[in-house]
Short mmCIF file of N, CA and C in Angstrom, two decimals:
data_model
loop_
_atom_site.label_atom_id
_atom_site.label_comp_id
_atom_site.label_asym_id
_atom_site.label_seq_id
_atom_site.Cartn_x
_atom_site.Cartn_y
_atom_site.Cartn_z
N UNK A 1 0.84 -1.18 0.00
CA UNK A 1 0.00 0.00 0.00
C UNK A 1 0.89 1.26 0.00
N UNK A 2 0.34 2.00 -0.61
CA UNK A 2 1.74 3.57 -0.99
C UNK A 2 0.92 4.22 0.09
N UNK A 3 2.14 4.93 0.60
CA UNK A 3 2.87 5.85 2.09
C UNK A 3 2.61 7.25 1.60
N UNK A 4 2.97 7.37 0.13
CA UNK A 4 3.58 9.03 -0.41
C UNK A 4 2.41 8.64 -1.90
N UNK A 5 1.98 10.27 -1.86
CA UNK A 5 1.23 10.32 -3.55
C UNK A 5 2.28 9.70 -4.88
N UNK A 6 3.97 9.87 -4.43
CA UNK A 6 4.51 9.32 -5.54
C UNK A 6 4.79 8.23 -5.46
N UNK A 7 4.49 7.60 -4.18
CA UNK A 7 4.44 5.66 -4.93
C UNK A 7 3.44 5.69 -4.92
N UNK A 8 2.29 6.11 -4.86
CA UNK A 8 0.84 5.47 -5.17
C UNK A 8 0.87 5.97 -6.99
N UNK A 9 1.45 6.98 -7.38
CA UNK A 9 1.44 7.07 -8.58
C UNK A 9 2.62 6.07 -9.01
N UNK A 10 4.07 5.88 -8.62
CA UNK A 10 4.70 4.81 -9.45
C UNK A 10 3.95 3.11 -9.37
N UNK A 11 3.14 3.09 -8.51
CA UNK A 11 2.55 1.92 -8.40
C UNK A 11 1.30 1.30 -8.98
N UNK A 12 0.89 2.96 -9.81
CA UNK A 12 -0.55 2.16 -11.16
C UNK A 12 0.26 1.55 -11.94
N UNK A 13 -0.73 0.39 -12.23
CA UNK A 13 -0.71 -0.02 -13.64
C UNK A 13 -0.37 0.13 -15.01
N UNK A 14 -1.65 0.78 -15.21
CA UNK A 14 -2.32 1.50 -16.24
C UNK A 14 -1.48 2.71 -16.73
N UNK A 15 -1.21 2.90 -18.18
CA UNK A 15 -0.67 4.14 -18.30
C UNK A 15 -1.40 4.79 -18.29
N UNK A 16 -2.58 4.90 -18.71
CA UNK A 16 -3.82 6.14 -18.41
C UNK A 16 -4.01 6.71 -16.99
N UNK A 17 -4.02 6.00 -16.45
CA UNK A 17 -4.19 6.12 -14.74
C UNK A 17 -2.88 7.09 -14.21
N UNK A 18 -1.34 6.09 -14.59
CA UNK A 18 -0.84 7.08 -14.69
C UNK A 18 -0.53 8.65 -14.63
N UNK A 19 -0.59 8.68 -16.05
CA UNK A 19 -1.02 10.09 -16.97
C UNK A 19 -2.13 11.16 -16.32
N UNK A 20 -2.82 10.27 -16.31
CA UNK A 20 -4.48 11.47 -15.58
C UNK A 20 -3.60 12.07 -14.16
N UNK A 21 -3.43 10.86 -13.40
CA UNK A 21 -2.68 11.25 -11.96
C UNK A 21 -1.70 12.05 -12.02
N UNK A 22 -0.61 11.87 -12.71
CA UNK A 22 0.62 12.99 -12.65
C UNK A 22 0.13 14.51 -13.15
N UNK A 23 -0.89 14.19 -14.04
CA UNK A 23 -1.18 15.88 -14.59
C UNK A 23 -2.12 16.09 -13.47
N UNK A 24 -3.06 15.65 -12.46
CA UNK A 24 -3.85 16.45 -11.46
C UNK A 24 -2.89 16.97 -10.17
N UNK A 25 -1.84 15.39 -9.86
CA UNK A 25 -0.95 16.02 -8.66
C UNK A 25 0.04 17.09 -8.65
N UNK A 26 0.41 17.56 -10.38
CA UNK A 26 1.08 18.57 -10.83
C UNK A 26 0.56 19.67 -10.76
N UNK A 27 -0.78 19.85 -11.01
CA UNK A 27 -1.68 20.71 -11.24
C UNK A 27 -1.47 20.84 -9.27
N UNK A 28 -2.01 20.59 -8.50
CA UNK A 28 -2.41 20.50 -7.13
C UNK A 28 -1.09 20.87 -6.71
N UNK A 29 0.40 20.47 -7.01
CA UNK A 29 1.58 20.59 -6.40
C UNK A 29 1.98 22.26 -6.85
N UNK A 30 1.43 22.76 -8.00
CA UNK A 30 1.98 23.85 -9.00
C UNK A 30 1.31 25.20 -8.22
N UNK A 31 -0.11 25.35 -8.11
CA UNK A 31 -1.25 25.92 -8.15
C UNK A 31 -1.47 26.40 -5.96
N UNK A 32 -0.98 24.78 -5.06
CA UNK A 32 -1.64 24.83 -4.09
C UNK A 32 -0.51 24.75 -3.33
N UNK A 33 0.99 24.62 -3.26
CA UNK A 33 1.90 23.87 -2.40
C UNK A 33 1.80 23.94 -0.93
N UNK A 34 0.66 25.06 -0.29
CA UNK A 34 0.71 24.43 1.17
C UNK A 34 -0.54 23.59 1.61
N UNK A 35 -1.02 22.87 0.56
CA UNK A 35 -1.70 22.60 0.54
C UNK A 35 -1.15 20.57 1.78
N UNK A 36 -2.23 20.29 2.66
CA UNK A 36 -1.33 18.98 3.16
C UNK A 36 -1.39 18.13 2.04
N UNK A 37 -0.49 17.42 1.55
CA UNK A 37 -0.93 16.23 0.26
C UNK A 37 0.01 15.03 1.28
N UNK A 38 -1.39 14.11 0.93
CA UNK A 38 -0.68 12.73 2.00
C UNK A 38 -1.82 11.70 1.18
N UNK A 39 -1.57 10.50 1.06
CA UNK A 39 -2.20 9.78 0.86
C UNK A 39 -3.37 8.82 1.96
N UNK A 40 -4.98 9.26 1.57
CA UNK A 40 -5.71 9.13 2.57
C UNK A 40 -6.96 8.19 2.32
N UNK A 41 -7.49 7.08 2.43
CA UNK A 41 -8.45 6.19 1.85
C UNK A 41 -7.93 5.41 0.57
N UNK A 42 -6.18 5.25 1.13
CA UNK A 42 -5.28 4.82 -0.32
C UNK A 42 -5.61 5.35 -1.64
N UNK A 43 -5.71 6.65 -1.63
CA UNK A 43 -6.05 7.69 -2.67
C UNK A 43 -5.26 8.89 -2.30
N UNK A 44 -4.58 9.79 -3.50
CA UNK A 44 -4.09 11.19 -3.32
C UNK A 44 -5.11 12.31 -2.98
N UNK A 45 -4.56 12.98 -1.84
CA UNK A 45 -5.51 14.03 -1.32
C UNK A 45 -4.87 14.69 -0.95
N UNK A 46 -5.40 16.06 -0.95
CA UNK A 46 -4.74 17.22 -1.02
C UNK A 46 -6.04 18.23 0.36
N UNK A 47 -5.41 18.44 1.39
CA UNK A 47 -5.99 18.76 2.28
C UNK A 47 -5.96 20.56 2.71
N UNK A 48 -7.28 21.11 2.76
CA UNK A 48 -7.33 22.49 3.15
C UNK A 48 -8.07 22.78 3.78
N UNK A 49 -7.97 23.45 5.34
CA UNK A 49 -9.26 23.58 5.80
C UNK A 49 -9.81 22.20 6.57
N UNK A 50 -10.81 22.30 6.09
CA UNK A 50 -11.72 21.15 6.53
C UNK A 50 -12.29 20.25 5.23
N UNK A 51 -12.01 20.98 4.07
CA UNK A 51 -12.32 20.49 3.04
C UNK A 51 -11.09 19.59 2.02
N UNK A 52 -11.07 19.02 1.35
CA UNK A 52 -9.90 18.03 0.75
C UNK A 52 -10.28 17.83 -0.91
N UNK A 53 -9.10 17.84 -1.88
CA UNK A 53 -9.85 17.22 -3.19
C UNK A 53 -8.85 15.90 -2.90
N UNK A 54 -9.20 15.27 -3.63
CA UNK A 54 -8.60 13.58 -4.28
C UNK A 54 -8.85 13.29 -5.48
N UNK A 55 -7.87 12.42 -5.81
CA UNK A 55 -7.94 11.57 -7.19
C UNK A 55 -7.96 10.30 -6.98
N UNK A 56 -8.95 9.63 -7.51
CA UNK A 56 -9.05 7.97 -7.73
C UNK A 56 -9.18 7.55 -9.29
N UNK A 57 -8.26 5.75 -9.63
CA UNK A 57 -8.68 5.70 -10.85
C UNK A 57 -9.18 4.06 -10.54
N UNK A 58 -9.85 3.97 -11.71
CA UNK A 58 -10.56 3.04 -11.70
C UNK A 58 -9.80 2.20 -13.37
N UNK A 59 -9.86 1.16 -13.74
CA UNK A 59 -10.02 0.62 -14.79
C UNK A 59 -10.32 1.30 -16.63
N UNK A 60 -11.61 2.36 -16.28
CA UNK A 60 -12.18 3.40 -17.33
C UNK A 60 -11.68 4.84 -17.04
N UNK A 61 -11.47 4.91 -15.80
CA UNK A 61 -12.12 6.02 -15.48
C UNK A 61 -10.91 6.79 -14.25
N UNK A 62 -11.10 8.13 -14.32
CA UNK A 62 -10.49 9.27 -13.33
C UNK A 62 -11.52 9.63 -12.36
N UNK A 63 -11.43 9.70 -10.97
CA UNK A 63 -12.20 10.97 -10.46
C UNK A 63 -11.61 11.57 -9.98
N UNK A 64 -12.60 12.63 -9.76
CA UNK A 64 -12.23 13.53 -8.76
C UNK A 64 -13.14 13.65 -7.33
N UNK A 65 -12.28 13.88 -5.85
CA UNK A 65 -13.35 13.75 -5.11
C UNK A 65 -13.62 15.31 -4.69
N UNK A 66 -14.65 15.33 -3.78
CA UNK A 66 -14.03 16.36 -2.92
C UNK A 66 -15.83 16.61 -1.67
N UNK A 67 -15.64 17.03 -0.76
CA UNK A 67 -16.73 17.08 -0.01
C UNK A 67 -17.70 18.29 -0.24
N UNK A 68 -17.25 19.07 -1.40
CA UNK A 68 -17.88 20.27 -1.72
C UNK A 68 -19.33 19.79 -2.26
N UNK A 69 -20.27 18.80 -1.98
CA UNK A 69 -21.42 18.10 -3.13
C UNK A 69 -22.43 19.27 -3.92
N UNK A 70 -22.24 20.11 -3.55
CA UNK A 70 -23.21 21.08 -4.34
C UNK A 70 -22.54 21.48 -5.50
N UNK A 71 -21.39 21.94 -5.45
CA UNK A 71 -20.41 21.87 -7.07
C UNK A 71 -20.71 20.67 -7.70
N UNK A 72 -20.64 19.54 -6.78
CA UNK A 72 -20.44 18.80 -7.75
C UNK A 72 -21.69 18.65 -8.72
N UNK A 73 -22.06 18.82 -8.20
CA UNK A 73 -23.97 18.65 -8.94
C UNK A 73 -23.88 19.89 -9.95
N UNK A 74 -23.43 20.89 -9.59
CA UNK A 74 -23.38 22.17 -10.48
C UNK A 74 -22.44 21.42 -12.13
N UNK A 75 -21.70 20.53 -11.41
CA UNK A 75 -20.26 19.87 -13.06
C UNK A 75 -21.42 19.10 -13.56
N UNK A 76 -22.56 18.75 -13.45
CA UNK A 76 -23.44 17.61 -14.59
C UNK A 76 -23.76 18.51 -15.91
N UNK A 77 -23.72 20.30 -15.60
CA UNK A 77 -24.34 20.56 -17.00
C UNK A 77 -22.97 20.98 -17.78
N UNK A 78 -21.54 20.79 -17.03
CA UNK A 78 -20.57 21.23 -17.88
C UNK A 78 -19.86 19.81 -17.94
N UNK A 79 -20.03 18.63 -17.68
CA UNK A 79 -19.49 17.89 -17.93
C UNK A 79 -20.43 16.68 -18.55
N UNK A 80 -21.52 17.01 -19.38
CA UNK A 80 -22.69 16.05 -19.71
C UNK A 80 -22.30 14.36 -19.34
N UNK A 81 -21.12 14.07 -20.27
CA UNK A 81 -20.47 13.09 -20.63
C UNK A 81 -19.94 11.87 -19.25
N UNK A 82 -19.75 12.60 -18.05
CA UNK A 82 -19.02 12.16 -17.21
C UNK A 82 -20.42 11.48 -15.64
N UNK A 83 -19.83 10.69 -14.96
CA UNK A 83 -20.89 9.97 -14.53
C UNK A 83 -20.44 11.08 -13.01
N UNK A 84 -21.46 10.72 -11.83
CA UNK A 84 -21.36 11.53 -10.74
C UNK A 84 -21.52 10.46 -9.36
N UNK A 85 -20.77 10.71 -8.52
CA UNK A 85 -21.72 10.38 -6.83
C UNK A 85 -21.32 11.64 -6.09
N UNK A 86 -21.96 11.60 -4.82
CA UNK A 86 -22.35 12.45 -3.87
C UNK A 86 -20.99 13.31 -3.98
N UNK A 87 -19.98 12.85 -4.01
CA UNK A 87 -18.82 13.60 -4.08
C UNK A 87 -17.69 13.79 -4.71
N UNK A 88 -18.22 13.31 -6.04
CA UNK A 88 -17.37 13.01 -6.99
C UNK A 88 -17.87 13.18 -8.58
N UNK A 89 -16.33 13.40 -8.87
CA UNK A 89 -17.18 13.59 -10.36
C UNK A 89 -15.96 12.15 -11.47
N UNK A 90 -16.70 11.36 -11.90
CA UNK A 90 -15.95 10.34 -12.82
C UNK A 90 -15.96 10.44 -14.09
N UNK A 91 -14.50 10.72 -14.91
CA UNK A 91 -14.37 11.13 -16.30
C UNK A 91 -13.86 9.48 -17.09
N UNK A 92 -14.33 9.31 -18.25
CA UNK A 92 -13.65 8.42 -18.68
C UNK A 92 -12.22 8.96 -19.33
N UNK A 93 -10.98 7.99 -19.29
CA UNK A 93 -10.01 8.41 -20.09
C UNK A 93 -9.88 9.14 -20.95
N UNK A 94 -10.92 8.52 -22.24
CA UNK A 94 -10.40 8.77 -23.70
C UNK A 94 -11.44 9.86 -23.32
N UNK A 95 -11.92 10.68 -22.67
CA UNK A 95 -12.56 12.22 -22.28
C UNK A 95 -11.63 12.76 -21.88
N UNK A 96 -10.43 13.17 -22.99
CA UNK A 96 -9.23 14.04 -22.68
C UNK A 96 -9.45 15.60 -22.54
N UNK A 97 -10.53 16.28 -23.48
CA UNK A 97 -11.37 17.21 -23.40
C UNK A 97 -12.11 17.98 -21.96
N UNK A 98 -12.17 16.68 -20.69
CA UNK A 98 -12.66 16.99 -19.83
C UNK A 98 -11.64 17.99 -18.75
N UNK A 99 -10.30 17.63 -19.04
CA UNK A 99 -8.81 18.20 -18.25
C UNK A 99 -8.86 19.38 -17.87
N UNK A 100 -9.10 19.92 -18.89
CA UNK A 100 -9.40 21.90 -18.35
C UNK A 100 -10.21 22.08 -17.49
N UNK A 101 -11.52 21.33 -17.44
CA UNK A 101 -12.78 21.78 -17.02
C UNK A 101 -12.60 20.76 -15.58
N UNK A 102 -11.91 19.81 -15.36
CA UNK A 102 -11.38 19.50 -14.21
C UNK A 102 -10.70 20.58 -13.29
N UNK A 103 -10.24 20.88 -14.33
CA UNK A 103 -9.14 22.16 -13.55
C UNK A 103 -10.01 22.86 -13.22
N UNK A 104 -10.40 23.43 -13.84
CA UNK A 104 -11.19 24.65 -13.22
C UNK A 104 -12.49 23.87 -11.61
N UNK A 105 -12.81 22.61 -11.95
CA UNK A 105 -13.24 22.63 -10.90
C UNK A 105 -12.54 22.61 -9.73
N UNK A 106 -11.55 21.87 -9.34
CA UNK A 106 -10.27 21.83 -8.77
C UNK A 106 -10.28 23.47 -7.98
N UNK A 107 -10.05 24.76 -9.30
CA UNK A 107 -9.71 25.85 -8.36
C UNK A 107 -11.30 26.26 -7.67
N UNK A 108 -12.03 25.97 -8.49
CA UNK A 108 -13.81 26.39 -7.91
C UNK A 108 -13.66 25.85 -6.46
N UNK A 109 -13.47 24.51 -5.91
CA UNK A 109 -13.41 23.36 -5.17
C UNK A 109 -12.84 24.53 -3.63
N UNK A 110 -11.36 25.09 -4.30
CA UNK A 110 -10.38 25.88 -3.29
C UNK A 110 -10.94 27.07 -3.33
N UNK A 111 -11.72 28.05 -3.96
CA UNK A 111 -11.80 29.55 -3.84
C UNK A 111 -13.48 29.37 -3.06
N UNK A 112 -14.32 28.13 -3.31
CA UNK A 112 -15.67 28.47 -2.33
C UNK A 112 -15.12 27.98 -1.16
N UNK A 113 -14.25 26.81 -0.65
CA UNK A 113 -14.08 26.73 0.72
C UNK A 113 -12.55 27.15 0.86
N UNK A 114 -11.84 28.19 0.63
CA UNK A 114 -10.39 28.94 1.11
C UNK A 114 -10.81 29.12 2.67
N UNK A 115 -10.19 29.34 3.54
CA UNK A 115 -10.42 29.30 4.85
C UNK A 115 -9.38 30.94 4.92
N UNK A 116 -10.00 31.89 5.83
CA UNK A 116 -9.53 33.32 5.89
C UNK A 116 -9.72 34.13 5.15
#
C-alpha cells in the first residue's frame, strides 16, 4: 500500500491512470503547495481547511473527489459526458477534453471553501 502520492502514482498499472494522476498532482503541487498532500483512503488528497480534493482511478475512469457536493452537482451541465456520486465527479479516459474543465473545478473546489 503507498505511504507518499509518488508511490501510489509509481505503483498504477495502467498508463492512463498514470497520466491522468501525474497531470492532477502537478496541477495540485503547481497551483496549491501548502496545501497537506498525504495519501488518505489509499487515494491522493490534497488537504485544506476542513475540506480536501482527491484523485481515484478506476479501470475506465479518473475521479475527482471532494466534499464540496453542491459543485459537484453544479459539473453535470458542464461535464454532460461524465458519470457523478455524492462527491465526486468520474471522467472516462479517452474524455481528454474533460482536463481543463477539471481544472477549473479543482480551483472552484479551493476559492468556495479557502479558509480566511
Amino acid at each position: 500500500m503507498a505511504e507518499t502520492v509518488d508511490q501510489y502514482m509509481a505503483d498504477l498499472e495502467m498508463d492512463e491512470q498514470r497520466q491522468w494522476t501525474a497531470k492532477f498532482v502537478t496541477f495540485m503541487r503547481e497551483n496549491y503547495p501548502d496545501f497537506e498532500e498525504k495519501i488518505s483512503y489509499q487515494i491522493p488528497t490534497f488537504k485544506f481547511g476542513k475540506q480536501y480534493i482527491a484523485f481515484s482511478n478506476a479501470k475506465t475512469h479518473f475521479s475527482v473527489h471532494t466534499l464540496d457536493f453542491e459543485l459537484v452537482s453544479e459539473m453535470k451541465n458542464r461535464l454532460p459526458n461524465a458519470k457523478f456520486g455524492k462527491g465526486c465527479v468520474k471522467v472516462k479516459f479517452k474524455d481528454e477534453d474533460a482536463i481543463p474543465e477539471l481544472f477549473d473545478f479543482c480551483r472552484e473546489i479551493v476559492a468556495r471553501n479557502q479558509v480566511g
